[in-house]
Amino acid sequence: MRRSIIAANWKMHFDMERAVEVARQMVEKVKSDSEIIVCPSFVFLDRLSGIFLNSQIKLGAQNMCFKEEGAFTGEVSPIMIRGVGCEYVILGHSERRHIFGENDVDIHKKVVSAIEHELKPIVCVGETLSERNNGKAFDIVERQIVSALDGVDLDKVVVAYEPVWAIGTGVAADNKTITEMHKFIREMVGDVSILYGGSVKDTNAKELAEIEDVDGFLVGSASLDAGKFSKIAEEFDKVKGGK
Ligand code: 13P
């Protein structure tokens, strides 16, 4: 179902004390018509689940193992993250693909497993700069989507377009690039929420929200600051909140 979502990806930031502090600030500051999701590191999930309990903020993990349990040293299962209150899980983030070598097959297995365990995957797709420069951006995104969502009930997923070259640079992709790619993704996935990610800030959120097929954001750096994150949600809502 297509709806507005603003999600925070805290990546590998904070210690427990700071995570709790920012989570509390978020509960206080964020008032939004959109669905708000915070995805902290695994080790903070249980604690933050209690903090978000009576708020509008939902909890998500940043990754998971496709298996339920067993001899998988260092992995975290869907049952475990569901058990500590997660409703969402980010899958296929470009940092997982490019730093930790996850491929389309791995990501598809995780998407299927997440849905089986009643977790809603936020499936990340996006091309690198060299792929874009070589005219392959649409082919890459198509391949990532077709593979990740093969045989999957589209009602149960969220897609995030995150061009790798716009992540962590402070400069979001330009309006034309986002418009074209979101339209392209829309043709493939229909009524699924399509988020944009890559240097979303309080200062560019309104402009990005105005792009037709942008249903929300996946925010990295700016989500580490509760004030900036709540402003991003506010700016988005002014344009599209509650839709
Ligand atoms: P930044 O907002 O820091 O560019 O990160 C985007 C991202 O990777 C969110 O998943």
Short mmCIF file of C-alpha atoms and ligand atoms in Angstrom, two decimals:
data_model
loop_
_atom_site.label_atom_id
_atom_site.label_comp_id
_atom_site.label_asym_id
_atom_site.label_seq_id
_atom_site.Cartn_x
_atom_site.Cartn_y
_atom_site.Cartn_z
CA MET A 1 0.00 0.00 0.00
CA ARG A 2 1.28 3.44 -0.93
CA ARG A 3 1.68 5.72 2.05
CA SER A 4 4.01 8.38 3.42
CA ILE A 5 6.97 7.06 5.41
CA ILE A 6 9.93 8.85 6.95
CA ALA A 7 12.58 6.39 8.15
CA ALA A 8 15.80 6.96 10.08
CA ASN A 9 18.81 4.76 9.38
CA TRP A 10 21.21 5.35 12.25
CA LYS A 11 23.80 3.01 10.69
CA MET A 12 26.67 2.21 13.12
CA HIS A 13 26.37 5.32 15.30
CA PHE A 14 25.95 6.13 19.02
CA ASP A 15 26.52 4.33 22.29
CA MET A 16 23.59 3.22 24.46
CA GLU A 17 23.40 6.44 26.42
CA ARG A 18 23.26 8.65 23.34
CA ALA A 19 20.86 6.31 21.50
CA VAL A 20 18.43 6.51 24.41
CA GLU A 21 18.78 10.28 24.60
CA VAL A 22 18.10 10.82 20.88
CA ALA A 23 15.24 8.30 20.93
CA ARG A 24 13.59 10.21 23.80
CA GLN A 25 14.05 13.50 21.96
CA MET A 26 12.43 11.97 18.91
CA VAL A 27 9.40 10.83 20.90
CA GLU A 28 9.05 14.39 22.16
CA LYS A 29 9.63 16.22 18.89
CA VAL A 30 8.25 14.09 16.09
CA LYS A 31 4.59 14.70 15.39
CA SER A 32 3.76 13.55 11.92
CA ASP A 33 0.98 12.36 9.65
CA SER A 34 3.49 10.05 8.01
CA GLU A 35 4.65 6.69 9.34
CA ILE A 36 7.87 7.27 11.31
CA ILE A 37 10.41 4.47 11.60
CA VAL A 38 13.74 4.45 13.46
CA CYS A 39 16.34 1.79 12.63
CA PRO A 40 19.14 1.75 15.23
CA SER A 41 21.93 -0.76 15.67
CA PHE A 42 20.81 -4.23 16.84
CA VAL A 43 22.16 -3.69 20.34
CA PHE A 44 19.84 -0.74 21.00
CA LEU A 45 16.64 -2.33 19.66
CA ASP A 46 15.34 -3.83 22.89
CA ARG A 47 15.89 -0.66 24.90
CA LEU A 48 14.43 1.64 22.26
CA SER A 49 11.42 -0.57 21.83
CA GLY A 50 10.32 0.41 25.36
CA ILE A 51 10.94 4.10 24.67
CA PHE A 52 8.88 4.07 21.46
CA LEU A 53 6.09 1.92 22.93
CA ASN A 54 3.48 4.61 23.46
CA SER A 55 4.61 6.87 20.65
CA GLN A 56 3.99 6.96 16.93
CA ILE A 57 7.54 5.80 16.20
CA LYS A 58 7.97 2.28 14.87
CA LEU A 59 11.12 0.25 15.19
CA GLY A 60 13.20 -1.29 12.41
CA ALA A 61 16.45 -3.24 12.15
CA GLN A 62 19.17 -2.49 9.60
CA ASN A 63 19.74 -6.05 8.45
CA MET A 64 18.94 -9.66 9.38
CA CYS A 65 19.88 -13.23 8.59
CA PHE A 66 17.58 -15.13 6.23
CA LYS A 67 17.65 -18.13 8.58
CA GLU A 68 15.51 -18.47 11.72
CA GLU A 69 18.07 -20.02 14.01
CA GLY A 70 21.07 -22.29 14.12
CA ALA A 71 24.83 -22.28 13.67
CA PHE A 72 25.23 -18.87 12.05
CA THR A 73 27.84 -17.12 14.17
CA GLY A 74 27.48 -13.37 14.27
CA GLU A 75 24.05 -13.28 12.64
CA VAL A 76 20.72 -12.00 13.99
CA SER A 77 17.50 -13.79 13.06
CA PRO A 78 14.13 -12.38 11.99
CA ILE A 79 12.55 -14.03 15.04
CA MET A 80 14.96 -12.17 17.32
CA ILE A 81 14.31 -8.75 15.82
CA ARG A 82 10.56 -9.36 15.69
CA GLY A 83 10.75 -10.46 19.32
CA VAL A 84 12.20 -7.13 20.43
CA GLY A 85 9.47 -5.16 18.69
CA CYS A 86 10.67 -4.49 15.15
CA GLU A 87 8.03 -4.08 12.46
CA TYR A 88 10.47 -3.16 9.72
CA VAL A 89 13.88 -4.24 8.48
CA ILE A 90 16.16 -2.46 6.01
CA LEU A 91 17.45 -4.98 3.45
CA GLY A 92 19.94 -4.61 0.61
CA HIS A 93 21.36 -1.29 1.74
CA SER A 94 24.22 -0.27 -0.54
CA GLU A 95 26.66 -0.54 2.37
CA ARG A 96 25.62 -4.18 2.78
CA ARG A 97 25.96 -4.78 -0.96
CA HIS A 98 29.25 -2.95 -1.52
CA ILE A 99 31.16 -3.28 1.76
CA PHE A 100 29.91 -6.69 2.89
CA GLY A 101 29.37 -8.28 -0.50
CA GLU A 102 25.66 -9.12 -0.32
CA ASN A 103 24.29 -10.03 -3.72
CA ASP A 104 20.83 -10.09 -5.28
CA VAL A 105 20.28 -13.73 -4.28
CA ASP A 106 21.15 -13.04 -0.62
CA ILE A 107 18.83 -10.05 -0.56
CA HIS A 108 15.94 -11.94 -2.12
CA LYS A 109 16.27 -14.69 0.50
CA LYS A 110 16.17 -12.08 3.26
CA VAL A 111 13.12 -10.33 1.77
CA VAL A 112 11.21 -13.62 1.61
CA SER A 113 12.24 -14.54 5.15
CA ALA A 114 11.32 -11.10 6.55
CA ILE A 115 7.80 -11.35 5.12
CA GLU A 116 7.42 -14.89 6.44
CA HIS A 117 8.18 -13.49 9.89
CA GLU A 118 5.80 -10.56 9.57
CA LEU A 119 8.50 -7.99 9.17
CA LYS A 120 8.10 -5.35 6.49
CA PRO A 121 11.29 -5.06 4.42
CA ILE A 122 12.53 -1.68 3.25
CA VAL A 123 14.33 -2.89 0.13
CA CYS A 124 17.14 -0.56 -0.94
CA VAL A 125 18.21 -0.24 -4.55
CA GLY A 126 20.50 2.16 -6.37
CA GLU A 127 23.33 2.47 -8.82
CA THR A 128 26.95 3.50 -8.23
CA LEU A 129 28.44 6.55 -9.93
CA SER A 130 30.32 4.51 -12.51
CA GLU A 131 27.17 2.52 -13.32
CA ARG A 132 25.33 5.80 -13.87
CA ASN A 133 28.15 7.26 -15.94
CA ASN A 134 28.13 4.15 -18.10
CA GLY A 135 24.41 4.53 -18.78
CA LYS A 136 23.50 1.49 -16.67
CA ALA A 137 21.50 3.09 -13.85
CA PHE A 138 18.10 1.85 -15.02
CA ASP A 139 19.37 -1.65 -15.83
CA ILE A 140 20.96 -1.98 -12.40
CA VAL A 141 17.90 -0.77 -10.50
CA GLU A 142 15.63 -2.98 -12.59
CA ARG A 143 17.81 -6.02 -11.91
CA GLN A 144 17.93 -5.28 -8.17
CA ILE A 145 14.15 -4.85 -7.95
CA VAL A 146 13.18 -7.80 -10.10
CA SER A 147 15.51 -10.04 -8.14
CA ALA A 148 14.67 -8.81 -4.62
CA LEU A 149 10.91 -8.87 -5.19
CA ASP A 150 10.63 -12.07 -7.23
CA GLY A 151 7.42 -13.86 -6.16
CA VAL A 152 6.87 -11.46 -3.27
CA ASP A 153 3.53 -9.91 -2.24
CA LEU A 154 4.13 -6.23 -3.08
CA ASP A 155 1.65 -5.15 -0.42
CA LYS A 156 4.19 -6.22 2.17
CA VAL A 157 7.26 -4.24 1.05
CA VAL A 158 8.63 -0.71 0.89
CA VAL A 159 11.25 0.25 -1.71
CA ALA A 160 13.96 2.87 -1.16
CA TYR A 161 15.88 4.35 -4.09
CA GLU A 162 19.29 5.35 -2.80
CA PRO A 163 21.78 6.29 -5.51
CA VAL A 164 25.10 5.25 -4.01
CA TRP A 165 26.80 8.43 -5.23
CA ALA A 166 24.40 10.63 -3.22
CA ILE A 167 24.79 8.81 0.11
CA GLY A 168 26.75 10.66 2.77
CA THR A 169 27.93 13.40 0.41
CA GLY A 170 25.67 16.20 1.64
CA VAL A 171 24.38 16.63 -1.90
CA ALA A 172 21.16 14.81 -2.83
CA ALA A 173 20.52 13.56 -6.36
CA ASP A 174 19.00 16.19 -8.61
CA ASN A 175 15.30 16.52 -9.17
CA LYS A 176 15.36 15.09 -12.71
CA THR A 177 17.29 11.96 -11.68
CA ILE A 178 14.93 11.22 -8.81
CA THR A 179 11.81 11.96 -10.86
CA GLU A 180 12.89 9.62 -13.66
CA MET A 181 14.02 6.78 -11.43
CA HIS A 182 11.00 6.87 -9.13
CA LYS A 183 8.70 6.87 -12.15
CA PHE A 184 10.64 3.90 -13.55
CA ILE A 185 10.36 2.04 -10.23
CA ARG A 186 6.65 2.93 -9.97
CA GLU A 187 6.04 1.22 -13.30
CA MET A 188 7.55 -1.95 -11.84
CA VAL A 189 6.04 -1.98 -8.36
CA GLY A 190 2.77 -0.05 -8.67
CA ASP A 191 1.23 1.01 -5.39
CA VAL A 192 4.27 0.36 -3.19
CA SER A 193 5.72 3.22 -1.10
CA ILE A 194 8.92 4.40 -2.79
CA LEU A 195 11.29 6.32 -0.51
CA TYR A 196 14.22 8.43 -1.61
CA GLY A 197 17.52 8.26 0.32
CA GLY A 198 20.84 10.05 -0.11
CA SER A 199 21.72 13.30 1.68
CA VAL A 200 18.15 14.15 2.68
CA LYS A 201 18.32 17.11 5.06
CA ASP A 202 15.95 19.50 6.78
CA THR A 203 16.98 22.09 4.18
CA ASN A 204 16.16 20.05 1.04
CA ALA A 205 13.26 17.92 2.35
CA LYS A 206 10.52 20.19 1.03
CA GLU A 207 11.95 20.32 -2.47
CA LEU A 208 12.44 16.53 -2.56
CA ALA A 209 8.93 15.93 -1.18
CA GLU A 210 7.50 17.80 -4.14
CA ILE A 211 8.68 15.10 -6.55
CA GLU A 212 5.60 13.16 -7.62
CA ASP A 213 6.62 9.56 -6.93
CA VAL A 214 8.55 10.25 -3.73
CA ASP A 215 6.47 8.76 -0.91
CA GLY A 216 8.95 9.51 1.85
CA PHE A 217 12.60 9.39 2.82
CA LEU A 218 15.24 7.07 4.20
CA VAL A 219 17.48 9.42 6.15
CA GLY A 220 21.05 8.70 7.29
CA SER A 221 23.21 11.45 8.83
CA ALA A 222 20.40 13.94 9.44
CA SER A 223 18.45 11.32 11.40
CA LEU A 224 21.12 11.35 14.12
CA ASP A 225 19.73 14.70 15.24
CA ALA A 226 16.15 14.56 16.55
CA GLY A 227 15.52 18.21 15.71
CA LYS A 228 16.64 17.83 12.09
CA PHE A 229 14.79 14.55 11.67
CA SER A 230 11.53 15.97 13.01
CA LYS A 231 11.93 18.99 10.72
CA ILE A 232 12.36 16.65 7.74
CA ALA A 233 9.09 14.90 8.64
CA GLU A 234 7.40 18.28 9.11
CA GLU A 235 8.59 19.57 5.73
CA PHE A 236 7.47 16.36 4.05
CA ASP A 237 4.05 16.53 5.69
CA LYS A 238 3.53 20.09 4.48
CA VAL A 239 3.68 18.73 0.94
CA LYS A 240 2.30 15.19 1.21
CA GLY A 241 1.55 14.27 4.82
CA GLY A 242 -1.01 11.64 5.53
CA LYS A 243 -1.30 10.46 1.95
P1 13P B 1 22.72 9.95 4.23
O1 13P B 1 21.38 10.58 4.55
O2 13P B 1 23.73 10.15 5.32
O3 13P B 1 23.22 10.37 2.88
O4 13P B 1 22.50 8.37 4.17
C1 13P B 1 21.49 7.87 3.37
C2 13P B 1 21.33 6.42 3.64
O5 13P B 1 22.19 5.62 3.32
C3 13P B 1 20.11 5.99 4.34
O6 13P B 1 19.94 4.62 4.31
#
